[in-house]
Structures are given as structure tokens and as C-alpha cells.
């Protein structure tokens, strides 16, 4: 009984897939938060090295992965695809469930797929130091690892609720040599402004981004790095879907539905984009992102121009958003607590090419426990949203009596998140639906563009 | 630059290597703790299923791995061998350093290699429930996983110092459905006796074994499981060395020295025995176990008959021992805190076929940090003893100007052990050498046999 599908050496992708030339229309411009005019690549130079700026707007469909990046990718790539035989049996479903497992990286998630190339392009550009933010700590630990490997300094603004809930992730960053600062902090104007209003602020990804952007923009030797949302991050993550597609091909399968959890969009884009590409060629694969009901960007937000951060320092992009001053509750899936979304994913959702669904926290933990007990691997709370989605699809297939092929991305392991499982078993977690009026209110603050 | 060596499907071992027929002499008898006479296989039936008892004494060199075990092994096997290019560069050594990485299992260590077959043989024997003990929690989490997969109940007596220091491992066991009890507990005579003398006892592996053995022996539906020491455990772990040997062969290499950390002996035997087999054929590969200086069984203990547990309920074996009532200090490498050692490893050390060295905790953490920052993977504190050994060998090779090939076993990742790294960076950890008189004193209590 074959459970694991390993990509042979000679089929490992050596290029990332850039979806921009295959988008359903031109990209919306990115707007400068100061001038409210479209940014030029030059405007972005204080924040990013030229290599990444080029990728952000490239119209080239396939982009070579540098050899030094491939050398480090080897530590965990190609990652395995597993057939979830035991879960299928527990669910008594006619569906075949496959999952791509990204938890085998040294940081335990998919994030190093982009952290490594980001550090690489910064290194060759001459950057000495990276400033970044992190939610759950998966991005922060990954960029710390990447900076360590390329000899860059690294400062991470970590959302305070995660800093306190996930001390192990902080320790991983420190072990990999990074300086970790709980956000909001008193190190930046943006942080001090928040603390002045609310000294007990839990923080949010939007605030931490403001702090990191301010830090990077104010120092010549420093550039900013973002672990999700941006086009070049989605580009790097496509290695996930490219591998998965080749792996399913090895066993003669192709998915009817492709599933990822959705926060900023990076792991989702990674598994999804190579399959979205097939839709343009008439393939009717469904591609679905599962987001937390407590931070329902794609399902209850609007598709509009908004700031990427809370302090209005980051560029303004057209994306699904709940408003840049939306403050999500402190749910455990810290990596999914972002008011916005990848502009690329947003455009695809708006065009009806990609679907989005919201799921509740308790149902996600229930799915994670069922998965851990049948498949063995303990998922990160973020990834549990994708498992919930996959299980629901498999149960639907059972109802309909259909032999569906389901592929989902298991973006990380949960070994560092056991406190969240403890809370779940202790009955300390609740479901949360954001009140309509709170969303309406934060949507009133969207910037006026064009 | 090739970093990772993946074993192709058709070279995956389908048999374990049993070293018993190749030992340098007959095995010493195992003694019944009550009668002080050699045990018969029947005497062991209250503790183990017949399949494992047969393996414990088998003279068959190769033993088939059951298909149901191979099916689950696929989740993480074959595990990768990595060439540590970046570490070699940092050390500026002419040595080639290879490491076999067992942290890719769902429990994050090598322990499932034996937990899965142990649960399997219990299942087909009719066992309903497993009682076991765990030190650091790596064995406990692995047997919990294995019991969950084969539908067995599981109770784990967890050494109290680890129960408190490693709450995440406890949570993993609970997620996989096990009942976890801090040891010494008031659930058993053995536990209550210890608590009566010392209510604040930190516990030890010896005490926890007593509790688990008592639990298993007192219930018909329950059998005992041990994660190390015993012959059948070493047998199951040989999959590590068998794979590693085939992987090095793929790149045309063979080790000059093979290294593992040593506690009870399971991961060490796993990497070592397939190479020890070659020594009988005239190959002069060195095989070295690295143990903590704070629990120096192989380097400062005696080779003698002793109880496997503190309460003298477990069988008496001839092995290196510090005495069954030796109480190691609460160092973080909880998995290496055992007064005894595998009888097979002990016999090989006594015969001069295998070497043993003791290393201090601070030097091990230093090596672990150097490894994390160059290779990326964060090691478990236990595994850091092997890294220290490998780095020392590589530095020696540099001094001698020799192109040595070093292979070590990286038995687990440290994502669940970040608190230990925090303590190390905070300067809270010390080196510890057990005073000579304390060892002499506990050695006075060895049983008289034959």
C-alpha cells in the first residue's frame, strides 16, 4: 500500500511559476501611501532588493531558482505527498485524500520556501540587516534561519499575543541568531502610537508590519521582508504546487479540488497557483481557500484598495480587506490573523476563479485531532483550517457517492503549538464571529484611491 | 552540490538486522528478579507478547519487517542522510560529515521505529492496553502514536522532572489518546514507596519503569513496552543504520567512524549495529557512543548483573550500570538519564568492539547551537551529544590533516525542547560530574547472581 510519494531527483522543479502573465486581467497598481500615486519600482528600493522588486512585477511565466537557493531547499525539498489512507477509512469516504506536507522544513512550515530566496536576493544586493514581523512565529523563525544561512542580521517584530502564547517560536528565532521584539513596541513611532492608545494591546500583524517597515525605511543597511501577501512570496511558494502536481502525476491522479488554509495567502498560493494555471486551459479543478471565521478577509471583507499595515506606512494594494485597523481576536491560529490578503489571490477570488470559505476554530481543532489520530502527523493550528476543508469535501463526496480526488496543503506541524491543543482539550477555546457592525466600521476607513 | 541522499523505493530495507548471532560470545542469561534464576520465555509472557519475546532471543540474522509496519514506516522512512557541507566549512575540516536524520517522524525522533512494531506485535497477540514509561517524552509520545494507530489503550508513566520541563511532549501523548501520569505516582506500590521516602522526588527512568512493569504485570489485558535497552528494541532500530549504509554507498562513501548518543542504547544500536557487523568481516570502522558525563553508565559504571528498574521488579541483566538506585541529576537530556544500558551494547563495549565517551552538557549545547546555525536543523538535547562527538572527531581530523568520513545519528529535532535552549542561553545550565563516592555507593547494591 503506497502512502508516500517522493519526487525523484530529476523531477525536482528548478523554476518557480509566476502567475502574473496568466491572470484574468492586468494587475491593479500599487499605491504609494504618502503620495497616493502608483509606486514605481524605485519607490520600493528602500524596502526591497532589486531582485525581489523585479519578481514582484515580472511578466515572465517561469523564473529560475538560483542554485544557492536550490542547495538549501534540499534540506527539506522535495517535500512528501501522502495519501491519507487511514483518514479516508475513518471517514468512510469514496474520496482519495492527498496532502502535501511542508512541516519537514527545519522551521516546521512552508515559510522557508520564501525566506531562503528573500535572504539570498538581499545578500547579493548588499543588504546587511533584515527587519520583519511575524504572527504565529512561523515566518519569523524561517527568516531568522534564512538570515543565519546567508550571514545577515535579523530583527523580528513579533505580534505580542503570539510572543506570549508561543515562547518556543521566539526561542527558535533566538537560536538562529535573531533579535525578537514583542509588537507593539516602543522601538518605533508606529509602536509607540499604538501603546499610547492601548498599553495592553495584543498586537496584530498590521501593527507589526508598520513597525518593521518603519525600521527598514529608516536605516540604509536594512531592508524589509514579508512572509506572505506579496507577489514574489506567492511566486516562491509555487514550488509546493509544482511538486505536488508532479507527485500526483506519478500515481496517475489529478485533483478535483485543491485546498489550502488562507491568512495572507502564501501557502494557499503555493499549492493553488500551479493548478489555477490549468483552469485557463479548460481544466475544471476547484481551488478553495479556507480562512478563520474570526478573521474572514476573503468571505466578509471587500475587494478594495487598502493599506497593508495599521499605521498606513506600507504600500496600498487592491485586495480583499477587513480594513487596515481591523483588530482580530487572539485566536490560536496566529498566522491567519491579517486584515488583508494577497492581491493576486484577491483578484482570483473576485474573478470567481478561486473560492473562499470561512471555518470556525473548534471545528478546525476537531479536524486536527481526527487527523493526528489517524494520519499521525500533528498539524499546526493554521493548517487545521485546510484539514477541516478537506474533511468536509470528503464527507460531501460520501454523501454524493463520488470518487473525488482531494489535495490539500499541510503547511506545518504543530509541535510548537501544543499549548493550543491543551486549551482545546480543556474547553478553553470558543468560536468567534466578528459582528457585522465592527467590520462595517473598520471598512469606513479605507483610503480613497484614483 | 548534493546535500541530501534519499534512498530509492527499491532499496528500502524490508528486514531488520539481528546482531545476536554475530555477538563476540554467548549472551549472558537474563535473571528473574524474584527467583534469581535465569528466566524462561514463559516468565516474560506477563510483560511482553510472544512475537517480541521471540525476537529478544532469536538467532536469526535477518528478521522480516511485517507489511503493516512497513506501511506506517512510510510516514517518515526512509529518512534522509545529509552531508553537513556548511558545518564542515565552519569547522574548516578536511573530514566529510554525514548525518542520518530521524527527526522527520511524526513524533520527531527515532522512537517510532520500535514503537510501531511493538504495538503491532501486541495487537496481533491480543493485548488491549500498553503500560510504559518515558524519560524526555520521546518514547512516550511515540508509543502513544503507535497505540493510537493500532487501536490499543496506552498509559505512560512520565519521569516527573520531564513532565514538568516538557509539557509539550505530555500534550502530544494526550493528543494521541494516551493517559499520562507523572512518576513517581501514587498509582503503584513502587511509586508510593518512593514518595513515602521523598515526596518531592524528581523521578528517574528506573522508578518509572518499576511503575509501568507493576501496572502491566497486575492486569491481564495489559503488556509492558520499553523504548530502549532490550534486544528487540535495538533490532527494530537497526533500520537506521541499514538505510544509512545504503545511502552512503550511493555516494561511494563508507564511514571511518560511526557516532550516536547513548542513554539506554536504542538510537545508538540503531545506527551502530549494521556497521559493527562489518567489523567482524575485518572492516576497521570505529563505532563510538557518546553519553552525558552526568549519567556516565558506559564510562564510569561496571559491567555486571543489575536490575533494570529501581524497585527490583524488572528482570536482572548483565550490562553496564551505575546501580539501580543511582539517581541522576535533572539534566535536560532527559532521554539519557538511565542507570543501565542495553546488554548488547554493554557486551560490545566490554569486548572492546564499541567505544564509549562521556561529554558535558555545556559542550553539547555549544555543539547544538553551532549545528543549528550552520545546518539549520535544531537538534534534541539528547542528539546534541552525538553532534559534540562528531564535531570533536572533525576537529581531530583537521589537526591530523586526515580526510575522515564521519557518520552520526541525529536522533530527533528539538522543537519541543526550546526551553532547554532558553536555559542554556540564560546561563542557567551547569556541567555536572557525579562524585566517585556516590557511584561507589550505588554500586554496592548490585544483586548477587550465580
mmCIF file of N, CA, C and O in Angstrom, chain A residues 12-17 51-52 54-55 60 62-74 76-77 112-125 150 232 235-236 239, chain B residues 1:
data_model
loop_
_atom_site.group_PDB
_atom_site.id
_atom_site.type_symbol
_atom_site.label_atom_id
_atom_site.label_comp_id
_atom_site.label_asym_id
_atom_site.label_seq_id
_atom_site.Cartn_x
_atom_site.Cartn_y
_atom_site.Cartn_z
ATOM 1 N N UNK A 12 12.633 17.334 -9.726
ATOM 2 C CA UNK A 12 12.538 18.477 -8.817
ATOM 3 C C UNK A 12 12.471 19.777 -9.629
ATOM 4 O O UNK A 12 13.303 19.997 -10.511
ATOM 5 N N UNK A 13 11.455 20.630 -9.361
ATOM 6 C CA UNK A 13 11.339 21.873 -10.128
ATOM 7 C C UNK A 13 12.579 22.754 -9.943
ATOM 8 O O UNK A 13 13.088 22.884 -8.833
ATOM 9 N N UNK A 14 13.044 23.335 -11.011
ATOM 10 C CA UNK A 14 14.176 24.260 -10.970
ATOM 11 C C UNK A 14 13.765 25.682 -11.353
ATOM 12 O O UNK A 14 14.578 26.576 -11.479
ATOM 13 N N UNK A 15 12.439 25.870 -11.509
ATOM 14 C CA UNK A 15 11.877 27.199 -11.764
ATOM 15 C C UNK A 15 10.617 27.365 -10.927
ATOM 16 O O UNK A 15 9.911 26.397 -10.666
ATOM 17 N N UNK A 16 10.375 28.613 -10.499
ATOM 18 C CA UNK A 16 9.095 28.924 -9.879
ATOM 19 C C UNK A 16 8.089 29.298 -10.972
ATOM 20 O O UNK A 16 8.474 29.787 -12.038
ATOM 21 N N UNK A 17 6.809 29.127 -10.675
ATOM 22 C CA UNK A 17 5.766 29.519 -11.609
ATOM 23 C C UNK A 17 5.223 30.889 -11.226
ATOM 24 O O UNK A 17 4.715 31.094 -10.128
ATOM 25 N N UNK A 51 16.257 42.447 -6.916
ATOM 26 C CA UNK A 51 15.868 41.116 -7.406
ATOM 27 C C UNK A 51 14.426 40.785 -7.070
ATOM 28 O O UNK A 51 13.690 40.198 -7.881
ATOM 29 N N UNK A 52 14.007 41.165 -5.879
ATOM 30 C CA UNK A 52 12.630 40.868 -5.458
ATOM 31 C C UNK A 52 11.636 41.842 -6.076
ATOM 32 O O UNK A 52 10.506 41.476 -6.402
ATOM 33 N N UNK A 54 11.900 43.143 -9.015
ATOM 34 C CA UNK A 54 11.702 42.638 -10.380
ATOM 35 C C UNK A 54 10.700 41.481 -10.406
ATOM 36 O O UNK A 54 9.829 41.414 -11.266
ATOM 37 N N UNK A 55 10.844 40.585 -9.428
ATOM 38 C CA UNK A 55 9.916 39.443 -9.393
ATOM 39 C C UNK A 55 8.491 39.903 -9.084
ATOM 40 O O UNK A 55 7.526 39.292 -9.546
ATOM 41 N N UNK A 60 7.350 37.342 -16.782
ATOM 42 C CA UNK A 60 7.959 36.080 -17.240
ATOM 43 C C UNK A 60 7.285 34.912 -16.507
ATOM 44 O O UNK A 60 7.236 34.912 -15.276
ATOM 45 N N UNK A 62 8.034 31.654 -16.150
ATOM 46 C CA UNK A 62 8.885 30.749 -15.378
ATOM 47 C C UNK A 62 10.143 31.477 -14.948
ATOM 48 O O UNK A 62 10.806 32.104 -15.773
ATOM 49 N N UNK A 63 10.482 31.406 -13.677
ATOM 50 C CA UNK A 63 11.641 32.140 -13.160
ATOM 51 C C UNK A 63 12.602 31.149 -12.513
ATOM 52 O O UNK A 63 12.207 30.365 -11.629
ATOM 53 N N UNK A 64 13.845 31.161 -12.981
ATOM 54 C CA UNK A 64 14.852 30.213 -12.472
ATOM 55 C C UNK A 64 15.066 30.363 -10.969
ATOM 56 O O UNK A 64 15.182 31.481 -10.453
ATOM 57 N N UNK A 65 15.164 29.233 -10.281
ATOM 58 C CA UNK A 65 15.517 29.241 -8.862
ATOM 59 C C UNK A 65 17.050 29.230 -8.781
ATOM 60 O O UNK A 65 17.679 28.326 -9.344
ATOM 61 N N UNK A 66 17.654 30.227 -8.116
ATOM 62 C CA UNK A 66 19.121 30.260 -8.059
ATOM 63 C C UNK A 66 19.688 28.983 -7.420
ATOM 64 O O UNK A 66 19.077 28.403 -6.525
ATOM 65 N N UNK A 67 20.871 28.584 -7.890
ATOM 66 C CA UNK A 67 21.486 27.352 -7.396
ATOM 67 C C UNK A 67 21.693 27.385 -5.881
ATOM 68 O O UNK A 67 21.488 26.385 -5.194
ATOM 69 N N UNK A 68 22.085 28.567 -5.341
ATOM 70 C CA UNK A 68 22.319 28.634 -3.882
ATOM 71 C C UNK A 68 21.023 28.434 -3.085
ATOM 72 O O UNK A 68 21.060 27.990 -1.951
ATOM 73 N N UNK A 69 19.898 28.794 -3.708
ATOM 74 C CA UNK A 69 18.607 28.539 -3.069
ATOM 75 C C UNK A 69 18.266 27.049 -3.160
ATOM 76 O O UNK A 69 17.857 26.419 -2.173
ATOM 77 N N UNK A 70 18.487 26.467 -4.343
ATOM 78 C CA UNK A 70 18.230 25.023 -4.511
ATOM 79 C C UNK A 70 19.071 24.202 -3.530
ATOM 80 O O UNK A 70 18.598 23.212 -2.972
ATOM 81 N N UNK A 71 20.327 24.652 -3.307
ATOM 82 C CA UNK A 71 21.208 23.927 -2.371
ATOM 83 C C UNK A 71 20.579 23.850 -0.982
ATOM 84 O O UNK A 71 20.652 22.812 -0.318
ATOM 85 N N UNK A 72 19.976 24.942 -0.548
ATOM 86 C CA UNK A 72 19.379 24.935 0.803
ATOM 87 C C UNK A 72 17.999 24.286 0.792
ATOM 88 O O UNK A 72 17.635 23.589 1.733
ATOM 89 N N UNK A 73 17.245 24.490 -0.297
ATOM 90 C CA UNK A 73 15.945 23.804 -0.432
ATOM 91 C C UNK A 73 16.086 22.299 -0.167
ATOM 92 O O UNK A 73 15.172 21.661 0.343
ATOM 93 N N UNK A 74 17.233 21.741 -0.562
ATOM 94 C CA UNK A 74 17.461 20.293 -0.401
ATOM 95 C C UNK A 74 17.253 19.801 1.026
ATOM 96 O O UNK A 74 17.014 18.618 1.246
ATOM 97 N N UNK A 76 14.868 20.176 2.919
ATOM 98 C CA UNK A 76 13.511 19.640 3.109
ATOM 99 C C UNK A 76 12.745 19.388 1.811
ATOM 100 O O UNK A 76 11.675 18.787 1.829
ATOM 101 N N UNK A 77 13.286 19.841 0.683
ATOM 102 C CA UNK A 77 12.596 19.665 -0.585
ATOM 103 C C UNK A 77 13.270 18.554 -1.392
ATOM 104 O O UNK A 77 14.475 18.395 -1.290
ATOM 105 N N UNK A 112 10.045 28.732 4.985
ATOM 106 C CA UNK A 112 11.406 28.841 4.434
ATOM 107 C C UNK A 112 11.454 28.832 2.899
ATOM 108 O O UNK A 112 12.434 29.300 2.322
ATOM 109 N N UNK A 113 10.401 28.319 2.234
ATOM 110 C CA UNK A 113 10.392 28.348 0.765
ATOM 111 C C UNK A 113 10.592 29.756 0.221
ATOM 112 O O UNK A 113 11.165 29.942 -0.853
ATOM 113 N N UNK A 114 10.091 30.762 0.951
ATOM 114 C CA UNK A 114 10.298 32.148 0.509
ATOM 115 C C UNK A 114 11.394 32.840 1.320
ATOM 116 O O UNK A 114 12.071 33.734 0.802
ATOM 117 N N UNK A 115 11.573 32.440 2.571
ATOM 118 C CA UNK A 115 12.601 33.093 3.399
ATOM 119 C C UNK A 115 13.995 32.917 2.791
ATOM 120 O O UNK A 115 14.785 33.868 2.760
ATOM 121 N N UNK A 116 14.265 31.718 2.305
ATOM 122 C CA UNK A 116 15.605 31.442 1.757
ATOM 123 C C UNK A 116 15.879 32.322 0.525
ATOM 124 O O UNK A 116 16.883 33.046 0.483
ATOM 125 N N UNK A 117 14.996 32.325 -0.505
ATOM 126 C CA UNK A 117 15.283 33.225 -1.619
ATOM 127 C C UNK A 117 15.274 34.697 -1.219
ATOM 128 O O UNK A 117 16.061 35.485 -1.751
ATOM 129 N N UNK A 118 14.427 35.114 -0.290
ATOM 130 C CA UNK A 118 14.442 36.522 0.110
ATOM 131 C C UNK A 118 15.793 36.889 0.722
ATOM 132 O O UNK A 118 16.361 37.947 0.442
ATOM 133 N N UNK A 119 16.312 36.032 1.587
ATOM 134 C CA UNK A 119 17.630 36.312 2.172
ATOM 135 C C UNK A 119 18.702 36.306 1.083
ATOM 136 O O UNK A 119 19.595 37.152 1.067
ATOM 137 N N UNK A 120 18.577 35.365 0.147
ATOM 138 C CA UNK A 120 19.553 35.279 -0.947
ATOM 139 C C UNK A 120 19.594 36.574 -1.772
ATOM 140 O O UNK A 120 20.662 37.151 -1.994
ATOM 141 N N UNK A 121 18.416 37.046 -2.219
ATOM 142 C CA UNK A 121 18.398 38.255 -3.060
ATOM 143 C C UNK A 121 18.860 39.480 -2.271
ATOM 144 O O UNK A 121 19.467 40.393 -2.821
ATOM 145 N N UNK A 122 18.575 39.516 -0.983
ATOM 146 C CA UNK A 122 19.102 40.605 -0.160
ATOM 147 C C UNK A 122 20.610 40.542 -0.054
ATOM 148 O O UNK A 122 21.303 41.554 -0.142
ATOM 149 N N UNK A 123 21.118 39.326 0.144
ATOM 150 C CA UNK A 123 22.577 39.154 0.287
ATOM 151 C C UNK A 123 23.305 39.666 -0.957
ATOM 152 O O UNK A 123 24.253 40.450 -0.843
ATOM 153 N N UNK A 124 22.854 39.232 -2.142
ATOM 154 C CA UNK A 124 23.580 39.644 -3.353
ATOM 155 C C UNK A 124 23.371 41.130 -3.656
ATOM 156 O O UNK A 124 24.173 41.755 -4.332
ATOM 157 N N UNK A 125 22.307 41.705 -3.100
ATOM 158 C CA UNK A 125 22.029 43.136 -3.283
ATOM 159 C C UNK A 125 22.914 43.975 -2.358
ATOM 160 O O UNK A 125 23.133 45.167 -2.591
ATOM 161 N N UNK A 150 22.689 33.057 5.346
ATOM 162 C CA UNK A 150 23.355 33.967 4.412
ATOM 163 C C UNK A 150 24.133 35.063 5.136
ATOM 164 O O UNK A 150 24.547 36.041 4.520
ATOM 165 N N UNK A 232 5.965 38.284 -4.979
ATOM 166 C CA UNK A 232 7.177 37.457 -5.036
ATOM 167 C C UNK A 232 7.148 36.349 -3.995
ATOM 168 O O UNK A 232 7.771 35.300 -4.177
ATOM 169 N N UNK A 235 5.080 33.691 -5.556
ATOM 170 C CA UNK A 235 5.931 33.062 -6.578
ATOM 171 C C UNK A 235 6.801 31.966 -5.969
ATOM 172 O O UNK A 235 6.827 30.827 -6.449
ATOM 173 N N UNK A 236 7.535 32.313 -4.899
ATOM 174 C CA UNK A 236 8.455 31.334 -4.294
ATOM 175 C C UNK A 236 7.706 30.100 -3.797
ATOM 176 O O UNK A 236 8.207 28.988 -3.858
ATOM 177 N N UNK A 239 6.569 26.426 -5.601
ATOM 178 C CA UNK A 239 7.314 25.156 -5.581
ATOM 179 C C UNK A 239 6.459 24.047 -4.947
ATOM 180 O O UNK A 239 6.556 22.879 -5.327
ATOM 181 N N UNK B 1 25.658 20.887 -5.860
ATOM 182 C CA UNK B 1 26.184 20.359 -4.594
ATOM 183 C C UNK B 1 25.142 19.470 -3.938
ATOM 184 O O UNK B 1 24.085 19.951 -3.552
#
